[in-house]
PDB file of C-alpha atoms and ligand atoms in Angstrom:
ATOM      1  CA  MET A 224      -9.704 -23.657 -13.409  1.00 81.00           C
ATOM      2  CA  LYS A 225      -7.187 -20.725 -14.129  1.00 92.00           C
ATOM      3  CA  ARG A 226      -4.798 -19.679 -11.442  1.00 97.00           C
ATOM      4  CA  LYS A 227      -5.306 -16.535  -9.462  1.00 98.00           C
ATOM      5  CA  GLY A 228      -2.952 -13.639  -8.644  1.00 98.00           C
ATOM      6  CA  PHE A 229      -3.566 -11.791  -5.673  1.00 99.00           C
ATOM      7  CA  ILE A 230      -1.890  -8.362  -5.171  1.00 99.00           C
ATOM      8  CA  PHE A 231      -1.718  -6.643  -1.751  1.00 98.00           C
ATOM      9  CA  ASP A 232      -0.722  -3.176  -1.248  1.00 98.00           C
ATOM     10  CA  LEU A 233       0.857  -2.982   1.680  1.00 98.00           C
ATOM     11  CA  ASP A 234       0.447   0.660   3.288  1.00 96.00           C
ATOM     12  CA  GLY A 235      -3.519   0.244   4.838  1.00 95.00           C
ATOM     13  CA  VAL A 236      -4.053  -3.006   3.912  1.00 97.00           C
ATOM     14  CA  ILE A 237      -1.470  -5.248   5.550  1.00 98.00           C
ATOM     15  CA  VAL A 238      -0.054  -2.969   8.324  1.00 98.00           C
ATOM     16  CA  ASP A 239      -1.137   0.623   9.381  1.00 96.00           C
ATOM     17  CA  THR A 240       1.691   2.599   8.513  1.00 95.00           C
ATOM     18  CA  ALA A 241       0.021   5.693   7.741  1.00 93.00           C
ATOM     19  CA  LYS A 242       0.164   7.186  11.702  1.00 93.00           C
ATOM     20  CA  TYR A 243       4.219   6.515  11.362  1.00 96.00           C
ATOM     21  CA  HIS A 244       3.992   8.589   7.918  1.00 96.00           C
ATOM     22  CA  PHE A 245       2.255  10.856   9.691  1.00 95.00           C
ATOM     23  CA  LEU A 246       3.853  11.453  12.829  1.00 96.00           C
ATOM     24  CA  ALA A 247       7.377  11.886  10.338  1.00 97.00           C
ATOM     25  CA  TRP A 248       5.519  14.552   7.686  1.00 97.00           C
ATOM     26  CA  LYS A 249       4.401  16.825  10.736  1.00 97.00           C
ATOM     27  CA  LYS A 250       7.633  16.894  12.314  1.00 97.00           C
ATOM     28  CA  LEU A 251       9.187  17.886   8.823  1.00 97.00           C
ATOM     29  CA  ALA A 252       6.608  20.505   8.178  1.00 96.00           C
ATOM     30  CA  LYS A 253       6.883  21.988  11.222  1.00 96.00           C
ATOM     31  CA  LYS A 254      10.687  22.915  10.976  1.00 95.00           C
ATOM     32  CA  ILE A 255       9.926  24.545   7.588  1.00 95.00           C
ATOM     33  CA  ASP A 256       7.000  26.345   9.376  1.00 95.00           C
ATOM     34  CA  ILE A 257       3.962  24.629   7.421  1.00 96.00           C
ATOM     35  CA  ASP A 258       0.859  23.545   9.214  1.00 95.00           C
ATOM     36  CA  PHE A 259       0.194  19.764   8.333  1.00 94.00           C
ATOM     37  CA  THR A 260      -2.948  18.281   9.514  1.00 91.00           C
ATOM     38  CA  GLU A 261      -4.623  14.587   9.601  1.00 86.00           C
ATOM     39  CA  THR A 262      -7.039  15.591   7.560  1.00 89.00           C
ATOM     40  CA  GLN A 263      -4.273  16.561   4.760  1.00 93.00           C
ATOM     41  CA  ASN A 264      -2.421  13.192   5.414  1.00 90.00           C
ATOM     42  CA  GLU A 265      -5.326  11.303   4.475  1.00 85.00           C
ATOM     43  CA  GLN A 266      -4.489  12.711   1.095  1.00 89.00           C
ATOM     44  CA  LEU A 267      -0.990  11.508   0.735  1.00 91.00           C
ATOM     45  CA  LYS A 268      -2.144   8.106   0.818  1.00 90.00           C
ATOM     46  CA  GLY A 269      -0.986   5.515  -1.996  1.00 89.00           C
ATOM     47  CA  VAL A 270       1.066   8.545  -3.315  1.00 91.00           C
ATOM     48  CA  SER A 271       5.045   8.660  -3.508  1.00 92.00           C
ATOM     49  CA  ARG A 272       7.426  10.279  -0.924  1.00 94.00           C
ATOM     50  CA  VAL A 273       8.288  12.645  -3.912  1.00 94.00           C
ATOM     51  CA  LYS A 274       4.447  13.632  -4.531  1.00 93.00           C
ATOM     52  CA  SER A 275       3.902  13.611  -0.716  1.00 95.00           C
ATOM     53  CA  LEU A 276       6.701  16.233  -0.148  1.00 97.00           C
ATOM     54  CA  GLU A 277       5.524  18.187  -3.355  1.00 97.00           C
ATOM     55  CA  LYS A 278       1.967  18.629  -1.855  1.00 96.00           C
ATOM     56  CA  ILE A 279       3.085  19.718   1.637  1.00 97.00           C
ATOM     57  CA  LEU A 280       5.155  22.308   0.085  1.00 97.00           C
ATOM     58  CA  ALA A 281       1.864  23.432  -1.993  1.00 97.00           C
ATOM     59  CA  TRP A 282      -0.042  23.508   0.905  1.00 96.00           C
ATOM     60  CA  GLY A 283       2.220  26.024   2.562  1.00 96.00           C
ATOM     61  CA  ASN A 284       3.116  27.919  -0.462  1.00 96.00           C
ATOM     62  CA  LYS A 285       6.692  27.321  -0.295  1.00 96.00           C
ATOM     63  CA  SER A 286       9.080  26.945  -3.242  1.00 95.00           C
ATOM     64  CA  ILE A 287      13.071  25.215  -2.390  1.00 96.00           C
ATOM     65  CA  SER A 288      15.775  24.294  -4.354  1.00 97.00           C
ATOM     66  CA  ASP A 289      16.485  20.790  -5.831  1.00 97.00           C
ATOM     67  CA  THR A 290      19.295  19.649  -2.802  1.00 98.00           C
ATOM     68  CA  GLN A 291      16.790  21.417  -0.048  1.00 97.00           C
ATOM     69  CA  PHE A 292      13.885  19.069  -1.753  1.00 98.00           C
ATOM     70  CA  ALA A 293      16.288  16.112  -1.515  1.00 98.00           C
ATOM     71  CA  ALA A 294      17.447  16.656   2.237  1.00 98.00           C
ATOM     72  CA  LEU A 295      14.457  17.075   3.497  1.00 98.00           C
ATOM     73  CA  MET A 296      12.896  13.464   1.724  1.00 97.00           C
ATOM     74  CA  GLY A 297      15.909  12.022   3.466  1.00 98.00           C
ATOM     75  CA  GLU A 298      14.967  13.863   6.799  1.00 98.00           C
ATOM     76  CA  LYS A 299      11.738  12.609   6.627  1.00 98.00           C
ATOM     77  CA  ASN A 300      12.633   9.080   5.574  1.00 98.00           C
ATOM     78  CA  ASP A 301      15.177   8.680   8.716  1.00 98.00           C
ATOM     79  CA  GLU A 302      12.219   9.618  10.936  1.00 98.00           C
ATOM     80  CA  TYR A 303       9.934   7.303   9.230  1.00 98.00           C
ATOM     81  CA  LEU A 304      12.876   4.642   9.519  1.00 98.00           C
ATOM     82  CA  SER A 305      12.837   5.767  13.565  1.00 98.00           C
ATOM     83  CA  TYR A 306       9.371   4.023  13.911  1.00 98.00           C
ATOM     84  CA  ILE A 307       9.495   1.165  11.168  1.00 98.00           C
ATOM     85  CA  ASN A 308      12.763   0.348  13.610  1.00 98.00           C
ATOM     86  CA  LYS A 309      10.425  -0.965  16.035  1.00 98.00           C
ATOM     87  CA  MET A 310       7.246  -2.758  14.209  1.00 98.00           C
ATOM     88  CA  ASP A 311       6.837  -6.130  14.986  1.00 98.00           C
ATOM     89  CA  THR A 312       4.103  -8.798  14.209  1.00 98.00           C
ATOM     90  CA  THR A 313       1.770  -7.189  16.469  1.00 98.00           C
ATOM     91  CA  GLU A 314       0.907  -4.207  13.855  1.00 98.00           C
ATOM     92  CA  ILE A 315       0.088  -6.402  11.165  1.00 98.00           C
ATOM     93  CA  LEU A 316      -3.673  -5.866  10.594  1.00 98.00           C
ATOM     94  CA  PRO A 317      -6.687  -8.197  11.945  1.00 98.00           C
ATOM     95  CA  ASP A 318      -6.544 -11.527   9.812  1.00 98.00           C
ATOM     96  CA  VAL A 319      -4.272 -10.071   6.988  1.00 98.00           C
ATOM     97  CA  PRO A 320      -2.486 -13.965   7.788  1.00 98.00           C
ATOM     98  CA  ARG A 321      -5.428 -16.003   7.429  1.00 98.00           C
ATOM     99  CA  VAL A 322      -6.101 -14.658   3.979  1.00 98.00           C
ATOM    100  CA  LEU A 323      -2.516 -14.720   3.101  1.00 98.00           C
ATOM    101  CA  ASP A 324      -2.383 -18.672   4.383  1.00 98.00           C
ATOM    102  CA  TYR A 325      -5.919 -19.241   2.319  1.00 98.00           C
ATOM    103  CA  ILE A 326      -4.325 -18.245  -0.771  1.00 98.00           C
ATOM    104  CA  THR A 327      -1.132 -20.068  -0.344  1.00 98.00           C
ATOM    105  CA  GLU A 328      -2.894 -23.265   0.668  1.00 98.00           C
ATOM    106  CA  GLU A 329      -5.206 -22.843  -2.317  1.00 98.00           C
ATOM    107  CA  LYS A 330      -1.841 -22.389  -4.425  1.00 98.00           C
ATOM    108  CA  GLN A 331      -2.751 -19.116  -5.958  1.00 98.00           C
ATOM    109  CA  GLY A 332      -0.515 -16.470  -6.640  1.00 98.00           C
ATOM    110  CA  ILE A 333       0.691 -14.071  -4.388  1.00 98.00           C
ATOM    111  CA  SER A 334       2.861 -10.655  -4.908  1.00 98.00           C
ATOM    112  CA  LEU A 335       3.258  -7.166  -3.305  1.00 98.00           C
ATOM    113  CA  GLY A 336       2.479  -3.879  -5.259  1.00 98.00           C
ATOM    114  CA  SER A 337       3.119  -0.869  -3.058  1.00 97.00           C
ATOM    115  CA  ALA A 338       4.564   2.645  -3.932  1.00 95.00           C
ATOM    116  CA  SER A 339       6.920   2.104  -0.550  1.00 96.00           C
ATOM    117  CA  LYS A 340      10.603   2.125  -1.121  1.00 97.00           C
ATOM    118  CA  ASN A 341      10.846   0.979   2.395  1.00 98.00           C
ATOM    119  CA  ALA A 342       8.158  -2.295   1.810  1.00 98.00           C
ATOM    120  CA  ARG A 343      10.970  -4.880   2.273  1.00 98.00           C
ATOM    121  CA  MET A 344      12.299  -3.552   5.365  1.00 98.00           C
ATOM    122  CA  ILE A 345       8.621  -3.178   6.721  1.00 98.00           C
ATOM    123  CA  LEU A 346       7.482  -7.047   5.446  1.00 98.00           C
ATOM    124  CA  ASP A 347      10.667  -8.399   6.941  1.00 98.00           C
ATOM    125  CA  LYS A 348      10.260  -6.265  10.341  1.00 98.00           C
ATOM    126  CA  VAL A 349       6.182  -8.023  10.831  1.00 98.00           C
ATOM    127  CA  LYS A 350       7.755 -11.180   9.394  1.00 98.00           C
ATOM    128  CA  LEU A 351       4.999 -11.518   6.510  1.00 98.00           C
ATOM    129  CA  ILE A 352       8.008 -11.064   4.246  1.00 98.00           C
ATOM    130  CA  GLU A 353       8.346 -14.985   2.645  1.00 98.00           C
ATOM    131  CA  LYS A 354       4.607 -15.458   2.097  1.00 98.00           C
ATOM    132  CA  PHE A 355       4.814 -13.516  -1.104  1.00 98.00           C
ATOM    133  CA  GLU A 356       6.520 -14.743  -4.292  1.00 98.00           C
ATOM    134  CA  ALA A 357       6.891 -11.461  -5.501  1.00 98.00           C
ATOM    135  CA  ILE A 358       7.657  -8.137  -4.430  1.00 98.00           C
ATOM    136  CA  VAL A 359       6.880  -5.357  -6.174  1.00 98.00           C
ATOM    137  CA  ASP A 360       7.326  -1.972  -4.392  1.00 97.00           C
ATOM    138  CA  GLY A 361       8.375   2.111  -5.229  1.00 95.00           C
ATOM    139  CA  ASN A 362      12.172   0.867  -6.384  1.00 96.00           C
ATOM    140  CA  ASP A 363      11.095  -0.973  -9.108  1.00 97.00           C
ATOM    141  CA  VAL A 364       8.425   1.363 -10.808  1.00 96.00           C
ATOM    142  CA  SER A 365       8.740   5.017 -12.705  1.00 94.00           C
ATOM    143  CA  LYS A 366       5.184   5.744 -12.936  1.00 94.00           C
ATOM    144  CA  ALA A 367       3.090   5.804  -8.985  1.00 91.00           C
ATOM    145  CA  LYS A 368      -0.615   4.985  -8.734  1.00 93.00           C
ATOM    146  CA  PRO A 369      -3.323   5.585 -10.399  1.00 94.00           C
ATOM    147  CA  ASP A 370      -1.029   4.284 -13.431  1.00 96.00           C
ATOM    148  CA  PRO A 371      -1.024   0.531 -13.261  1.00 98.00           C
ATOM    149  CA  GLU A 372       2.548   0.168 -13.570  1.00 98.00           C
ATOM    150  CA  VAL A 373       3.271  -1.104 -10.213  1.00 98.00           C
ATOM    151  CA  PHE A 374       0.197  -4.237 -10.668  1.00 98.00           C
ATOM    152  CA  LEU A 375       1.331  -5.076 -13.981  1.00 98.00           C
ATOM    153  CA  ILE A 376       4.798  -5.953 -12.971  1.00 98.00           C
ATOM    154  CA  ALA A 377       3.079  -7.473  -9.873  1.00 98.00           C
ATOM    155  CA  ALA A 378       1.370  -9.817 -12.720  1.00 98.00           C
ATOM    156  CA  ASP A 379       3.916 -10.456 -14.491  1.00 98.00           C
ATOM    157  CA  GLN A 380       6.338 -11.363 -11.831  1.00 98.00           C
ATOM    158  CA  ILE A 381       4.232 -14.205 -10.559  1.00 98.00           C
ATOM    159  CA  ARG A 382       3.209 -15.074 -14.492  1.00 98.00           C
ATOM    160  CA  VAL A 383      -0.797 -14.233 -13.924  1.00 98.00           C
ATOM    161  CA  LYS A 384      -2.397 -12.759 -16.818  1.00 98.00           C
ATOM    162  CA  PRO A 385      -3.368  -9.144 -15.184  1.00 98.00           C
ATOM    163  CA  GLU A 386      -7.346 -10.296 -15.709  1.00 98.00           C
ATOM    164  CA  ASP A 387      -7.009 -12.996 -13.907  1.00 98.00           C
ATOM    165  CA  CYS A 388      -5.325 -10.723 -10.878  1.00 98.00           C
ATOM    166  CA  ILE A 389      -7.313  -9.800  -7.771  1.00 99.00           C
ATOM    167  CA  VAL A 390      -6.164  -6.070  -5.964  1.00 98.00           C
ATOM    168  CA  PHE A 391      -6.491  -4.929  -2.493  1.00 98.00           C
ATOM    169  CA  GLU A 392      -5.932  -1.802  -1.660  1.00 97.00           C
ATOM    170  CA  ASP A 393      -6.718   1.070   0.651  1.00 95.00           C
ATOM    171  CA  SER A 394      -6.342   4.386  -1.736  1.00 94.00           C
ATOM    172  CA  VAL A 395      -8.644   5.904  -4.613  1.00 93.00           C
ATOM    173  CA  ALA A 396      -5.447   5.951  -6.561  1.00 93.00           C
ATOM    174  CA  GLY A 397      -4.526   2.310  -5.922  1.00 96.00           C
ATOM    175  CA  ILE A 398      -7.601   1.303  -7.169  1.00 97.00           C
ATOM    176  CA  GLN A 399      -8.157   3.285  -9.480  1.00 97.00           C
ATOM    177  CA  ALA A 400      -4.705   1.420 -10.806  1.00 97.00           C
ATOM    178  CA  ALA A 401      -6.055  -1.578 -10.446  1.00 98.00           C
ATOM    179  CA  ASN A 402      -9.090  -0.711 -12.401  1.00 98.00           C
ATOM    180  CA  THR A 403      -7.186   0.382 -15.144  1.00 98.00           C
ATOM    181  CA  ALA A 404      -5.023  -2.459 -15.132  1.00 98.00           C
ATOM    182  CA  ASN A 405      -8.154  -4.667 -15.518  1.00 98.00           C
ATOM    183  CA  MET A 406      -7.627  -6.474 -12.844  1.00 98.00           C
ATOM    184  CA  ILE A 407     -10.416  -6.824  -9.999  1.00 98.00           C
ATOM    185  CA  SER A 408     -10.234  -4.593  -7.675  1.00 98.00           C
ATOM    186  CA  ILE A 409     -11.014  -4.801  -3.785  1.00 98.00           C
ATOM    187  CA  GLY A 410     -11.335  -1.819  -1.311  1.00 98.00           C
ATOM    188  CA  ILE A 411     -10.524  -2.036   2.272  1.00 97.00           C
ATOM    189  CA  GLY A 412     -11.979   0.653   3.930  1.00 95.00           C
ATOM    190  CA  GLU A 413     -14.611   3.410   3.849  1.00 94.00           C
ATOM    191  CA  LYS A 414     -17.309   2.648   1.020  1.00 95.00           C
ATOM    192  CA  GLU A 415     -17.365   6.454   0.596  1.00 92.00           C
ATOM    193  CA  VAL A 416     -14.354   6.715  -0.037  1.00 92.00           C
ATOM    194  CA  LEU A 417     -13.124   3.582  -2.413  1.00 95.00           C
ATOM    195  CA  HIS A 418     -16.679   3.521  -4.513  1.00 97.00           C
ATOM    196  CA  GLU A 419     -15.011   2.902  -7.360  1.00 98.00           C
ATOM    197  CA  ALA A 420     -13.832  -0.399  -6.517  1.00 98.00           C
ATOM    198  CA  ASP A 421     -15.701  -3.909  -7.570  1.00 98.00           C
ATOM    199  CA  TYR A 422     -15.866  -4.742  -3.600  1.00 98.00           C
ATOM    200  CA  ILE A 423     -15.266  -3.059  -0.276  1.00 98.00           C
ATOM    201  CA  PHE A 424     -14.426  -4.603   2.762  1.00 98.00           C
ATOM    202  CA  LYS A 425     -14.125  -2.463   5.889  1.00 97.00           C
ATOM    203  CA  ASP A 426     -10.951  -4.716   6.747  1.00 97.00           C
ATOM    204  CA  PHE A 427      -9.773  -8.513   6.539  1.00 98.00           C
ATOM    205  CA  THR A 428     -12.221 -10.357   8.759  1.00 98.00           C
ATOM    206  CA  ALA A 429     -15.035  -9.147   7.069  1.00 96.00           C
ATOM    207  CA  LEU A 430     -13.139 -11.388   3.506  1.00 97.00           C
ATOM    208  CA  THR A 431     -15.030 -15.130   3.954  1.00 97.00           C
ATOM    209  CA  PRO A 432     -13.268 -18.082   2.668  1.00 97.00           C
ATOM    210  CA  GLU A 433     -16.528 -18.490   0.835  1.00 98.00           C
ATOM    211  CA  PHE A 434     -16.007 -14.886  -1.248  1.00 98.00           C
ATOM    212  CA  LEU A 435     -11.850 -15.786  -1.492  1.00 98.00           C
ATOM    213  CA  GLN A 436     -12.949 -19.604  -3.424  1.00 98.00           C
ATOM    214  CA  GLU A 437     -15.302 -17.514  -5.396  1.00 97.00           C
ATOM    215  CA  LEU A 438     -12.452 -15.098  -6.723  1.00 98.00           C
ATOM    216  CA  ILE A 439     -10.697 -18.563  -7.454  1.00 98.00           C
ATOM    217  CA  ASN A 440     -13.573 -19.845  -8.978  1.00 97.00           C
ATOM    218  CA  ARG A 441     -14.153 -16.959 -11.723  1.00 92.00           C
TER     219      ARG A 441
HETATM  220  P1  LIG B 762       8.140   5.635   1.364  1.00 64.66           P
HETATM  221  P2  LIG B 762       1.685   1.879  -0.221  1.00 64.66           P
HETATM  222  C1  LIG B 762       2.539   4.078   0.210  1.00 64.66           C
HETATM  223  O1  LIG B 762       2.702   2.810   0.127  1.00 64.66           O
HETATM  224  C2  LIG B 762       1.852   5.122   1.371  1.00 64.66           C
HETATM  225  O2  LIG B 762       0.707   4.833   1.324  1.00 64.66           O
HETATM  226  C3  LIG B 762       2.394   6.547   1.374  1.00 64.66           C
HETATM  227  O3  LIG B 762       1.608   7.293   2.299  1.00 64.66           O
HETATM  228  C4  LIG B 762       3.340   6.785   0.801  1.00 64.66           C
HETATM  229  O4  LIG B 762       4.396   8.031   0.951  1.00 64.66           O
HETATM  230  C5  LIG B 762       4.077   5.621  -0.077  1.00 64.66           C
HETATM  231  O5  LIG B 762       4.117   4.574   0.228  1.00 64.66           O
HETATM  232  C6  LIG B 762       5.925   6.092  -0.012  1.00 64.66           C
HETATM  233  O6  LIG B 762       6.657   5.460   0.831  1.00 64.66           O
HETATM  234  O7  LIG B 762       8.515   6.734   1.669  1.00 64.66           O
HETATM  235  O8  LIG B 762       8.306   4.466   2.350  1.00 64.66           O
HETATM  236  O9  LIG B 762       8.922   4.844   0.149  1.00 64.66           O
HETATM  237  O10 LIG B 762       0.013   2.120   0.529  1.00 64.66           O
HETATM  238  O11 LIG B 762       1.337   1.860  -1.931  1.00 64.66           O
HETATM  239  O12 LIG B 762       2.128   0.230   0.029  1.00 64.66           O
HETATM  240 MG1  LIG B 763      -1.993   1.830   0.581  1.00 64.66          MG
END
């Protein structure tokens, strides 16, 4: 049996940081007189920081200089980090440690494949950083999801072929990236949204040891 690679997205899979992204973007949008709703925030899931600001400006019909753009990106991140700094282990989503421990005990590969440039800091805050054999995040890629780059690097770093990898993702772009990479895609969230995934679960509490073993035995 070949060793498998389990690749985890971060925001929305391991922790719910979408609420902090929302608060930080909302404050920034208000400052530049743009209305920003929770529904719009949904569309920013899995989307890079640059692309997120581009979308918000487009929604508000605003165009700004490159210098202003860079300054706003910095401001948003400082505000976001003020929330991240207060994070602790209580913010880990249900049953994530159980699944990580099961995979580790079975001696399978574990890596992170996230669009966030703050991924290492967040994993450190919630004390999960040591569970990962490799961490690939927004600092390591040039192409954003749905491009498969982040997952292909994550697989390569744990020396597992893409077809032997399983990706856990909460965003549509991430599911598409995993499918394009020829990996098994597991959607964490709503069936209606993530229907392109090979499997869909509401959260990790529904991931049984039997199912995980089935993935390992494939
Ligand atoms: P940062 P993931 C993504 O993380 C978030 O879903 C997305 O909302 C965010 O804009 C992006 O990271 C960039 O984050 O500003 O921290 O670099 O879901 O790919 O783990
Ligand atoms: Mg995500």
